[in-house]
Short mmCIF file of C-alpha atoms in Angstrom, two decimals:
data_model
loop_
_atom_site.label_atom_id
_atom_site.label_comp_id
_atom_site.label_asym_id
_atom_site.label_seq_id
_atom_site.Cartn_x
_atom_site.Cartn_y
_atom_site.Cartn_z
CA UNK V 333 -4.29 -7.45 22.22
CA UNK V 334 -6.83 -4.43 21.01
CA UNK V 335 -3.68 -2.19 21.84
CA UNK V 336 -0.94 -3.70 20.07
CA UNK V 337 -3.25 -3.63 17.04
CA UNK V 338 -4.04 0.01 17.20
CA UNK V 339 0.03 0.27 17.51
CA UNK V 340 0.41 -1.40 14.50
CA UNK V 341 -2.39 -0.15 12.79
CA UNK V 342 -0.35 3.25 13.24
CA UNK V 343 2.83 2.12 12.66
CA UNK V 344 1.44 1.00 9.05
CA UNK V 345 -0.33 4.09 8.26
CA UNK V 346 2.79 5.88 9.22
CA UNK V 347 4.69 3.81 6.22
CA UNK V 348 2.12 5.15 3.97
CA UNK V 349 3.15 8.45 4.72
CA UNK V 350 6.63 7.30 3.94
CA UNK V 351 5.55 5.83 0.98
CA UNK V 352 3.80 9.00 -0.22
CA UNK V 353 7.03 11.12 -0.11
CA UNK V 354 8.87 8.43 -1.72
CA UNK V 355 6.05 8.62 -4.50
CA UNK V 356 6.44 12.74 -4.74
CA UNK V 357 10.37 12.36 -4.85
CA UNK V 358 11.29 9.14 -6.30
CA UNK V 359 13.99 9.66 -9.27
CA UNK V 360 12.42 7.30 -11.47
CA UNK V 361 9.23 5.86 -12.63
CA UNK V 362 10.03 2.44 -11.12
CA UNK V 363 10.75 4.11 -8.24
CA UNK V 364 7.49 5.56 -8.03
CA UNK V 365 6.00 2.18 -8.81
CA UNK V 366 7.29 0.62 -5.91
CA UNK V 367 6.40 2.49 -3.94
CA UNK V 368 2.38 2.44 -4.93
CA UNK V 369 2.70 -1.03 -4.94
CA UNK V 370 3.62 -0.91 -1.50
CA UNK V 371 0.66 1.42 -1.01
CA UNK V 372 -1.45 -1.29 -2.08
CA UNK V 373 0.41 -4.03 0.49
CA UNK V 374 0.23 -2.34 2.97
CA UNK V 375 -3.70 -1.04 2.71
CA UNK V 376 -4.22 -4.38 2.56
CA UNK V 377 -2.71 -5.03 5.80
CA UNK V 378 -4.08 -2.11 7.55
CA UNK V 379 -7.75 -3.84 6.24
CA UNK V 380 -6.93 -7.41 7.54
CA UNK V 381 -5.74 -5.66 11.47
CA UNK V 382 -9.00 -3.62 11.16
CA UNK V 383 -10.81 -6.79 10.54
CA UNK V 384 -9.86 -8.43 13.34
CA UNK V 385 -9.58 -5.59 15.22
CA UNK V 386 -13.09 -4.33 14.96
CA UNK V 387 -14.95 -7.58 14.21
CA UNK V 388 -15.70 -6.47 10.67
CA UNK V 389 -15.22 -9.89 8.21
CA UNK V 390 -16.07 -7.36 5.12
CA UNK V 391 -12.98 -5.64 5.12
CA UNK V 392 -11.34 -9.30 4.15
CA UNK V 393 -13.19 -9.11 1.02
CA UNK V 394 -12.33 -5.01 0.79
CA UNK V 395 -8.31 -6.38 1.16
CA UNK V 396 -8.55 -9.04 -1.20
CA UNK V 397 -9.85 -6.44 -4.21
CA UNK V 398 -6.80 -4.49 -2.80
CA UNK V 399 -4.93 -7.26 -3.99
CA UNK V 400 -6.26 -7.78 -7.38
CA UNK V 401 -6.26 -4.28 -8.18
CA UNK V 402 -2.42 -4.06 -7.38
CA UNK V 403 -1.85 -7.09 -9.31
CA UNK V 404 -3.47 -5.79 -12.38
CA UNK V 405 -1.76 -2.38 -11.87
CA UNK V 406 1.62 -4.42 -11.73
CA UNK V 407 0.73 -6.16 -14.79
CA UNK V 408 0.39 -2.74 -16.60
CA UNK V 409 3.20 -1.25 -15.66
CA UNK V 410 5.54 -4.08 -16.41
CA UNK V 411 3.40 -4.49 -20.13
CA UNK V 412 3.60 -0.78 -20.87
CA UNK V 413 6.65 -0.10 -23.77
CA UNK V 414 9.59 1.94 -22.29
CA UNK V 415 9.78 6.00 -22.95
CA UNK V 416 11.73 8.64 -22.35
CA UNK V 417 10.29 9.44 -19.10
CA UNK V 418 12.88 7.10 -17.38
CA UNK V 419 14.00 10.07 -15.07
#
């Protein structure tokens, strides 16, 4: 079980590399959105594997403020006005 949690530990933190280059390169601003919001699911679920995988409840709490802080993020986005940075 410890292994296939290590494997998926890495298979997540090779998505945030991904996720980086789709950040550097995306055509648009939503585009880059997306993908930081994925940043943010994805941290969280590299927390909740390192949780369990290392006996460490706190990170729960660490992945939860993950959560709110991409939620809040979201919400200013979405409420900012539209410019003409739309590339």
């Amino acid at each position: 079980m410890t292994q296939v949690l290590g494997w998926a530990t890495l298979f997540l933190l090779l998505n945030l590399v991904a996720g980086l280059w789709r950040v550097a390169r995306g055509p648009t601003a939503a585009d880059r959105m997306l993908a930081a919001l994925l940043f943010g699911s994805t941290t969280v679920a590299v927390l909740l594997i390192m949780a369990e995988w290392m006996a460490m409840p706190a990170l729960r709490s660490v992945a939860l403020l993950f959560v709110m802080l991409a939620s809040i993020v979201t919400i200013a986005f979405f409420g900012l006005p539209a410019g003409d940075d739309e590339r």
